[in-house]
CSV table of C-alpha atoms and ligand atoms in Angstrom, one decimal:
chain,number,residue,atom,x,y,z
N,290,MET,CA,-44.9,-54.7,40.6
N,291,GLU,CA,-48.1,-56.4,41.6
N,292,ALA,CA,-49.8,-58.6,39.0
N,293,PRO,CA,-52.4,-56.8,37.0
N,294,LEU,CA,-56.1,-57.8,37.2
N,295,SER,CA,-57.1,-60.5,34.7
N,296,PRO,CA,-58.7,-59.3,31.4
N,297,ARG,CA,-62.2,-60.3,32.6
N,298,GLU,CA,-61.7,-58.6,36.0
N,299,SER,CA,-60.1,-55.6,34.3
N,300,ALA,CA,-63.2,-55.3,32.0
N,301,ARG,CA,-65.6,-55.5,34.9
N,302,PHE,CA,-63.6,-52.8,36.8
N,303,VAL,CA,-63.4,-50.5,33.8
N,304,ALA,CA,-67.1,-50.9,33.0
N,305,GLU,CA,-68.1,-50.1,36.6
N,306,ASN,CA,-66.0,-46.9,36.6
N,307,SER,CA,-66.2,-45.7,33.0
N,308,ARG,CA,-67.4,-42.2,32.2
N,309,ASP,CA,-67.3,-41.8,28.4
N,310,VAL,CA,-68.3,-45.4,27.5
N,311,LEU,CA,-71.5,-47.2,28.6
N,312,VAL,CA,-72.6,-50.8,28.3
N,313,ASP,CA,-76.3,-50.5,27.2
N,314,HIS,CA,-78.1,-53.5,28.8
N,315,GLU,CA,-81.1,-53.2,26.5
N,316,GLY,CA,-78.7,-53.1,23.5
N,317,VAL,CA,-77.0,-56.2,24.9
N,318,ARG,CA,-80.3,-58.0,25.0
N,319,ARG,CA,-81.1,-57.0,21.5
N,320,ALA,CA,-77.7,-58.0,20.2
N,321,ALA,CA,-78.0,-61.5,21.8
N,322,GLU,CA,-81.5,-61.9,20.2
N,323,LEU,CA,-80.1,-60.9,16.8
N,324,LEU,CA,-77.1,-63.3,17.1
N,325,LEU,CA,-79.1,-66.3,18.6
N,326,PRO,CA,-80.1,-68.0,15.3
N,327,ALA,CA,-76.5,-68.1,14.1
N,328,ALA,CA,-75.0,-68.9,17.5
N,329,VAL,CA,-76.4,-72.4,17.7
N,330,ALA,CA,-74.4,-73.3,14.6
N,331,TRP,CA,-71.0,-71.8,15.7
N,332,ARG,CA,-68.3,-74.4,15.5
N,333,VAL,CA,-64.5,-74.2,16.3
N,334,GLU,CA,-63.9,-76.0,13.0
N,335,GLN,CA,-65.3,-73.0,11.1
N,336,TRP,CA,-61.9,-71.2,11.8
N,337,LYS,CA,-60.5,-73.1,8.8
N,338,SER,CA,-63.6,-73.7,6.6
N,339,LEU,CA,-64.7,-70.0,6.7
N,340,HIS,CA,-61.3,-68.5,6.1
N,341,GLU,CA,-59.3,-69.6,3.0
N,342,LEU,CA,-56.1,-68.0,4.2
N,343,ASN,CA,-55.9,-69.9,7.5
N,344,PRO,CA,-53.7,-73.0,7.5
N,345,ARG,CA,-55.4,-76.3,6.7
N,346,GLY,CA,-53.3,-78.5,8.9
N,347,ALA,CA,-53.2,-79.0,12.7
N,348,ASP,CA,-49.5,-79.7,12.9
N,349,GLU,CA,-46.4,-77.9,14.2
N,350,ALA,CA,-46.1,-75.9,11.0
N,351,ALA,CA,-49.7,-74.7,11.4
N,352,LEU,CA,-49.0,-73.6,14.9
N,353,ASP,CA,-45.9,-71.8,13.8
N,354,TRP,CA,-48.0,-69.9,11.3
N,355,VAL,CA,-50.5,-68.9,13.9
N,356,PHE,CA,-47.7,-67.8,16.2
N,357,VAL,CA,-46.1,-65.5,13.7
N,358,VAL,CA,-49.4,-64.1,12.4
N,359,ASP,CA,-50.6,-63.3,16.0
N,360,SER,CA,-47.2,-61.8,16.9
N,361,LEU,CA,-47.9,-59.2,14.1
N,362,ASN,CA,-51.7,-59.1,14.4
N,363,PHE,CA,-52.1,-55.3,15.1
N,364,SER,CA,-52.8,-51.9,13.7
N,365,PHE,CA,-53.9,-52.3,10.1
N,366,TRP,CA,-56.2,-49.3,9.9
N,367,ALA,CA,-55.4,-46.8,7.2
N,368,GLU,CA,-55.1,-43.0,7.7
N,369,ARG,CA,-57.6,-42.6,4.8
N,370,GLU,CA,-60.2,-45.2,3.8
N,371,ASP,CA,-59.5,-44.7,0.1
N,372,ARG,CA,-55.7,-45.3,0.5
N,373,LYS,CA,-55.0,-48.7,2.0
N,374,CYS,CA,-52.3,-51.3,2.1
N,375,GLU,CA,-53.4,-54.2,-0.1
N,376,VAL,CA,-51.9,-57.6,-0.8
N,377,ARG,CA,-52.9,-59.5,-3.8
N,378,TYR,CA,-52.8,-63.3,-3.4
N,379,GLY,CA,-54.5,-66.1,-5.4
N,380,GLY,CA,-56.3,-63.5,-7.5
N,381,THR,CA,-57.9,-61.7,-4.5
N,382,ALA,CA,-56.9,-58.3,-3.0
N,383,TYR,CA,-56.8,-58.5,0.8
N,384,THR,CA,-56.7,-55.6,3.2
N,385,GLY,CA,-56.3,-55.2,7.0
N,386,TYR,CA,-55.6,-58.3,9.0
N,387,TRP,CA,-56.1,-60.5,5.9
N,388,ALA,CA,-53.4,-58.6,4.1
N,389,LEU,CA,-51.0,-59.8,6.8
N,390,CYS,CA,-52.1,-63.4,6.3
N,391,ALA,CA,-51.9,-63.1,2.5
N,392,ALA,CA,-48.3,-61.7,2.7
N,393,VAL,CA,-47.2,-64.6,5.0
N,394,ASN,CA,-48.7,-67.1,2.5
N,395,ARG,CA,-47.2,-65.3,-0.5
N,396,ALA,CA,-43.8,-65.5,1.2
N,397,LEU,CA,-44.2,-69.2,2.0
N,398,ASP,CA,-45.2,-69.9,-1.6
N,399,GLN,CA,-42.0,-68.2,-2.7
N,400,GLY,CA,-39.9,-70.4,-0.5
N,401,ILE,CA,-39.3,-67.8,2.2
N,402,PRO,CA,-39.5,-69.6,5.6
N,403,VAL,CA,-41.2,-66.6,7.3
N,404,THR,CA,-42.8,-68.9,9.9
N,405,THR,CA,-39.5,-70.5,10.9
N,406,ALA,CA,-38.0,-68.9,14.1
N,407,SER,CA,-34.4,-69.4,13.0
N,408,TYR,CA,-35.3,-67.3,9.9
N,409,TYR,CA,-37.3,-64.4,11.4
N,410,ALA,CA,-35.0,-64.2,14.5
N,411,THR,CA,-32.4,-62.6,12.1
N,412,VAL,CA,-34.5,-61.4,9.2
N,413,THR,CA,-33.5,-57.9,8.1
N,414,LEU,CA,-35.7,-54.8,7.8
N,415,ASP,CA,-35.3,-54.8,4.1
N,416,GLN,CA,-36.4,-58.4,3.9
N,417,VAL,CA,-39.5,-57.6,6.1
N,418,ARG,CA,-40.4,-54.7,3.9
N,419,ASP,CA,-40.3,-57.0,0.9
N,420,ILE,CA,-42.2,-59.9,2.6
N,421,PHE,CA,-45.0,-57.5,3.7
N,422,ARG,CA,-44.9,-55.2,0.6
N,423,SER,CA,-48.2,-53.7,-0.4
N,424,ASP,CA,-49.6,-53.9,-4.0
N,425,THR,CA,-50.7,-50.2,-3.6
N,426,ALA,CA,-48.6,-47.2,-2.8
N,427,VAL,CA,-49.6,-47.5,0.9
N,428,PRO,CA,-47.3,-49.7,3.0
N,429,MET,CA,-48.5,-51.9,5.9
N,430,PRO,CA,-48.4,-49.6,9.0
N,431,LEU,CA,-45.6,-50.0,11.7
N,432,ILE,CA,-43.3,-52.0,9.5
N,433,GLU,CA,-40.3,-51.2,11.7
N,434,GLU,CA,-42.1,-52.4,14.8
N,435,ARG,CA,-43.1,-55.6,13.0
N,436,HIS,CA,-39.4,-56.2,12.1
N,437,ARG,CA,-38.3,-55.6,15.7
N,438,ILE,CA,-41.0,-57.9,17.1
N,439,LEU,CA,-40.0,-60.7,14.6
N,440,ASN,CA,-36.4,-60.5,15.7
N,441,GLU,CA,-37.2,-60.4,19.4
N,442,THR,CA,-39.9,-63.1,19.3
N,443,GLY,CA,-37.9,-65.4,17.1
N,444,LYS,CA,-34.8,-65.2,19.4
N,445,ILE,CA,-37.0,-66.0,22.5
N,446,LEU,CA,-38.8,-68.9,20.8
N,447,LEU,CA,-35.4,-70.4,19.8
N,448,GLU,CA,-33.8,-69.8,23.3
N,449,LYS,CA,-36.8,-70.9,25.5
N,450,PHE,CA,-38.9,-73.2,23.3
N,451,GLY,CA,-36.5,-74.9,20.8
N,452,GLY,CA,-37.9,-72.7,18.0
N,453,SER,CA,-41.3,-74.3,18.1
N,454,PHE,CA,-44.5,-72.7,19.4
N,455,LEU,CA,-45.9,-76.3,19.9
N,456,ASN,CA,-43.4,-76.7,22.8
N,457,CYS,CA,-44.8,-73.6,24.4
N,458,VAL,CA,-48.4,-74.9,24.0
N,459,ARG,CA,-47.3,-78.3,25.6
N,460,LYS,CA,-45.9,-76.4,28.6
N,461,SER,CA,-49.4,-75.1,29.3
N,462,GLY,CA,-50.8,-78.6,30.3
N,463,ARG,CA,-54.0,-77.9,28.3
N,464,SER,CA,-54.8,-74.8,30.3
N,465,ALA,CA,-55.8,-71.7,28.3
N,466,GLN,CA,-54.9,-69.4,31.3
N,467,LYS,CA,-51.5,-71.0,31.7
N,468,LEU,CA,-50.8,-70.6,28.0
N,469,MET,CA,-51.9,-67.0,28.1
N,470,HIS,CA,-49.5,-66.3,31.0
N,471,LEU,CA,-46.6,-68.3,29.4
N,472,ILE,CA,-47.0,-66.0,26.3
N,473,VAL,CA,-47.2,-62.8,28.3
N,474,GLU,CA,-44.3,-63.7,30.6
N,475,ASN,CA,-41.9,-64.8,27.8
N,476,PHE,CA,-42.8,-62.5,24.9
N,477,PRO,CA,-42.7,-58.8,25.8
N,478,SER,CA,-44.6,-57.6,22.8
N,479,TYR,CA,-47.7,-59.3,24.1
N,480,ARG,CA,-47.8,-57.4,27.4
N,481,ASP,CA,-51.0,-55.4,26.7
N,482,GLU,CA,-51.5,-53.7,30.1
N,483,ALA,CA,-52.6,-50.3,31.4
N,484,TRP,CA,-53.3,-48.2,34.6
N,485,PHE,CA,-56.9,-47.3,35.3
N,486,GLU,CA,-58.2,-45.4,38.4
N,487,GLY,CA,-55.1,-46.5,40.3
N,488,LYS,CA,-55.3,-50.2,39.4
N,489,ARG,CA,-53.0,-52.2,37.1
N,490,ILE,CA,-55.2,-53.8,34.5
N,491,SER,CA,-54.7,-56.1,31.5
N,492,PHE,CA,-56.4,-56.8,28.1
N,493,TYR,CA,-53.8,-59.2,26.6
N,494,LYS,CA,-55.6,-58.9,23.3
N,495,ARG,CA,-52.9,-60.7,21.2
N,496,ALA,CA,-52.1,-63.2,23.9
N,497,GLN,CA,-55.7,-64.2,24.1
N,498,ILE,CA,-56.3,-64.4,20.4
N,499,LEU,CA,-53.1,-66.5,20.1
N,500,VAL,CA,-54.6,-68.9,22.6
N,501,ALA,CA,-57.9,-68.8,20.7
N,502,ASP,CA,-56.3,-69.4,17.3
N,503,THR,CA,-54.2,-72.3,18.8
N,504,TRP,CA,-57.5,-73.8,20.1
N,505,SER,CA,-59.0,-73.2,16.6
N,506,VAL,CA,-56.1,-74.5,14.5
N,507,LEU,CA,-56.0,-77.7,16.6
N,508,GLU,CA,-59.9,-77.8,16.5
N,509,GLY,CA,-60.1,-78.1,20.2
N,510,THR,CA,-58.5,-81.5,20.2
N,511,GLY,CA,-55.2,-83.0,21.5
N,512,ASP,CA,-52.8,-80.3,22.7
N,513,GLY,CA,-55.5,-77.8,21.9
N,514,CYS,CA,-58.1,-79.4,24.2
N,515,PHE,CA,-58.1,-76.6,26.8
N,516,GLU,CA,-60.4,-77.4,29.7
N,517,ASP,CA,-60.7,-73.7,30.6
N,518,ILE,CA,-61.0,-72.2,27.0
N,519,SER,CA,-64.2,-70.5,28.0
N,520,SER,CA,-62.2,-68.3,30.5
N,521,ILE,CA,-60.7,-66.4,27.5
N,522,THR,CA,-62.5,-63.1,26.9
N,523,MET,CA,-63.2,-61.2,23.6
N,524,PHE,CA,-60.1,-59.6,22.0
N,525,ALA,CA,-60.1,-55.9,22.6
N,526,ASP,CA,-59.2,-54.6,19.1
N,527,TYR,CA,-60.5,-51.6,17.2
N,528,ARG,CA,-63.2,-53.4,15.2
N,529,LEU,CA,-65.3,-55.0,17.9
N,530,PRO,CA,-66.1,-51.7,19.7
N,531,GLN,CA,-67.3,-50.3,16.4
N,532,ILE,CA,-69.7,-53.2,15.8
N,533,LEU,CA,-70.9,-53.1,19.4
N,534,VAL,CA,-71.7,-49.4,19.1
N,535,TYR,CA,-73.4,-50.1,15.7
N,536,LEU,CA,-75.5,-52.8,17.4
N,537,GLY,CA,-76.5,-50.4,20.2
N,538,ALA,CA,-74.8,-52.5,22.9
N,539,LEU,CA,-72.2,-49.9,23.6
N,540,LYS,CA,-72.7,-46.1,23.9
N,541,TYR,CA,-70.1,-43.3,23.7
N,542,SER,CA,-70.4,-39.9,25.3
N,543,ASP,CA,-71.0,-36.9,23.0
N,544,ASP,CA,-67.5,-35.7,23.7
N,545,LEU,CA,-65.9,-39.0,22.8
N,546,LEU,CA,-68.1,-39.6,19.7
N,547,LYS,CA,-67.2,-36.1,18.4
N,548,LYS,CA,-63.5,-36.9,18.8
N,549,LEU,CA,-63.8,-40.2,16.9
N,550,LEU,CA,-66.0,-38.7,14.2
N,551,GLU,CA,-63.3,-36.1,13.6
N,552,GLY,CA,-60.7,-38.8,13.3
N,553,GLU,CA,-58.8,-37.8,16.4
N,554,MET,CA,-56.2,-40.4,17.5
N,555,LEU,CA,-56.3,-41.8,21.0
N,556,LEU,CA,-53.0,-42.8,22.7
N,557,ASN,CA,-52.7,-46.4,23.9
N,558,GLY,CA,-53.3,-46.3,27.6
N,559,ASP,CA,-55.4,-43.0,27.5
N,560,LYS,CA,-58.4,-43.1,29.8
N,561,GLN,CA,-61.0,-43.0,27.0
N,562,GLU,CA,-59.1,-45.7,25.0
N,563,VAL,CA,-59.0,-47.9,28.1
N,564,GLU,CA,-62.7,-47.3,28.7
N,565,ILE,CA,-63.5,-48.3,25.1
N,566,ARG,CA,-61.5,-51.5,25.3
N,567,GLY,CA,-62.6,-52.5,28.8
N,568,CYS,CA,-66.3,-51.8,28.2
N,569,SER,CA,-66.2,-53.7,24.9
N,570,ILE,CA,-64.8,-56.8,26.7
N,571,TRP,CA,-67.5,-56.5,29.4
N,572,CYS,CA,-70.2,-56.0,26.8
N,573,VAL,CA,-69.3,-59.2,25.0
N,574,GLU,CA,-69.2,-61.1,28.3
N,575,LEU,CA,-72.8,-59.9,29.0
N,576,ILE,CA,-74.0,-60.7,25.4
N,577,ARG,CA,-72.5,-64.2,25.9
N,578,ASP,CA,-74.3,-64.6,29.2
N,579,HIS,CA,-77.6,-63.5,27.7
N,580,LEU,CA,-77.2,-65.9,24.7
N,581,LEU,CA,-76.8,-68.8,27.2
N,582,GLU,CA,-79.9,-67.6,29.1
N,583,LEU,CA,-81.9,-67.4,25.9
N,584,LEU,CA,-80.8,-70.9,24.9
N,585,GLU,CA,-81.6,-72.2,28.4
N,586,LYS,CA,-85.1,-70.7,28.2
N,587,ARG,CA,-85.6,-72.4,24.8
N,588,GLY,CA,-84.5,-75.7,26.3
N,589,GLU,CA,-81.7,-75.8,23.7
N,590,LYS,CA,-78.3,-77.1,24.6
N,591,PRO,CA,-75.9,-76.2,21.8
N,592,PRO,CA,-73.6,-79.1,20.8
N,593,VAL,CA,-70.6,-76.9,21.6
N,594,GLU,CA,-70.5,-74.4,24.5
N,595,ILE,CA,-70.9,-70.9,23.2
N,596,ASN,CA,-68.0,-68.9,24.6
N,597,SER,CA,-66.6,-65.4,24.1
N,598,ILE,CA,-64.1,-66.6,21.5
N,599,LEU,CA,-66.8,-67.9,19.1
N,600,LEU,CA,-68.9,-64.8,19.8
N,601,ASP,CA,-65.9,-62.6,19.1
N,602,TYR,CA,-64.9,-64.4,15.8
N,603,HIS,CA,-68.5,-64.1,14.6
N,604,LEU,CA,-68.8,-60.4,15.5
N,605,TRP,CA,-65.5,-59.7,13.9
N,606,ASP,CA,-66.5,-61.4,10.6
N,607,TYR,CA,-69.9,-59.7,10.8
N,608,ALA,CA,-68.1,-56.3,11.1
N,609,ARG,CA,-66.1,-57.1,8.0
N,610,GLU,CA,-69.2,-58.2,6.0
N,611,HIS,CA,-71.1,-55.0,7.1
N,612,ARG,CA,-68.3,-52.5,6.6
N,613,GLU,CA,-70.5,-50.4,4.3
N,614,ASP,CA,-73.4,-50.3,6.7
N,615,MET,CA,-71.1,-49.3,9.5
N,616,LYS,CA,-69.6,-46.3,7.7
N,617,GLY,CA,-71.4,-43.9,10.0
N,618,THR,CA,-70.1,-45.6,13.1
N,619,PRO,CA,-66.4,-44.6,13.8
N,620,PHE,CA,-63.7,-46.9,15.1
N,621,HIS,CA,-61.1,-45.5,17.5
N,622,ARG,CA,-57.7,-44.8,16.0
N,623,THR,CA,-54.8,-45.9,18.2
N,624,ARG,CA,-51.4,-46.7,16.7
N,625,CYS,CA,-49.8,-49.4,18.8
N,626,ILE,CA,-48.4,-52.9,18.7
N,627,TYR,CA,-51.0,-54.4,21.0
N,628,TYR,CA,-54.1,-54.6,18.7
E,295,56B,N1,-61.6,-59.0,18.2
E,295,56B,C1,-60.9,-59.5,17.1
E,295,56B,N2,-60.0,-58.8,16.5
E,295,56B,C2,-59.4,-59.3,15.5
E,295,56B,C3,-59.7,-60.6,14.9
E,295,56B,C4,-58.8,-60.8,13.8
E,295,56B,C5,-58.7,-61.9,12.9
E,295,56B,N3,-58.7,-63.1,13.6
E,295,56B,C6,-59.6,-64.1,13.2
E,295,56B,C7,-60.5,-63.8,12.1
E,295,56B,C8,-60.6,-64.9,11.3
E,295,56B,C9,-59.9,-66.0,11.8
E,295,56B,O1,-60.8,-66.8,12.6
E,295,56B,C10,-58.9,-65.3,12.8
E,295,56B,O2,-58.7,-66.1,14.0
E,295,56B,C11,-58.0,-59.7,13.7
E,295,56B,N4,-58.4,-58.8,14.7
E,295,56B,C12,-58.0,-57.4,14.9
E,295,56B,O3,-58.8,-56.6,14.1
E,295,56B,C13,-58.1,-55.5,13.6
E,295,56B,C14,-57.9,-55.6,12.1
E,295,56B,O4,-59.2,-55.4,11.5
E,295,56B,P1,-59.2,-54.9,10.0
E,295,56B,O5,-58.5,-53.6,9.9
E,295,56B,O6,-60.7,-54.8,9.7
E,295,56B,O7,-58.6,-56.0,9.2
E,295,56B,C15,-56.7,-55.6,14.3
E,295,56B,O8,-56.8,-54.9,15.6
E,295,56B,C16,-56.6,-57.1,14.5
E,295,56B,O9,-55.7,-57.4,15.6
E,295,56B,C17,-60.7,-61.4,15.6
E,295,56B,O10,-61.0,-62.5,15.2
E,295,56B,N5,-61.3,-60.8,16.7
């Protein structure tokens, strides 16, 4: 089968042919102006300082943490907002993606080597249920899939990379694109692809966020000094589209909006689901372009290049902080292992 379009080209193609989702160019400009004051201060080092659950180190163990977390970084949304999986750790109750991180750190504190490939390659379903147990009656979604992915991913990391994700990173020769393709070619659960209008396209959400988190945990230095890091796009999850609609940069058709407001699920690969994800990526690319234009006009050269990763991280954190304000803006509900 022919290779799919890259995530950036896929996003452009979807945005040019989308019917139920529209990138609003005036909304893109407004979003860039809103984000500009914060954008000049974005740093890759914030990945650790802003998030207490992220690993502190920049060593092999920290990379193995990132690899396991991003292998399971999908589908945390709850059927009902008032009944959620929650993991209590260090006196805080975490939900969603952070519940996953809290469960990993809780296991490590208990001496369970959950980030070691030789452990999770053969970990049992019961052990996985215990490691990711919720402190409410609501379990983490897709726990069986998470178990299958841990076994599959652990076995491949042992067979092909000596059980260490650092070996995979080193094979990329400091190219973000090469690392993304190494991940997708070797680890099947990262193959986030679809058909759209007769073309094979890709979003590679978890492969791209794994490259981004590798860059972040290594703080852009050494093995993490990717010369093409700015070629990585935003990560097409279910939170970013919600914030982009909330900011007015993305618009849904009345039919699609009605479906989402009624809580109807969209299947992974459905036309409307692909349009939401592809237009979201393209929308963030345009916001990034506009941010750079605004900075250029102001004669400001930010100390670090503003790229779609830093913009994505900031928008994702913003969405978490404005959860209440965004209550009226629906996110799309798709149950899958890709985001
Ligand atoms: N676009 C994008 N999607 C991201 C992330 C993250 C967390 N990563 C960074 C965050 C802090 C650290 O800097 C990590 O590097 C998780 N997700 C996705 O969101 C969804 C979970 O949402 P909720 O149910 O609300 O927890 C799920 O699809 C998950 O895959 C990101 O950064 N960008």
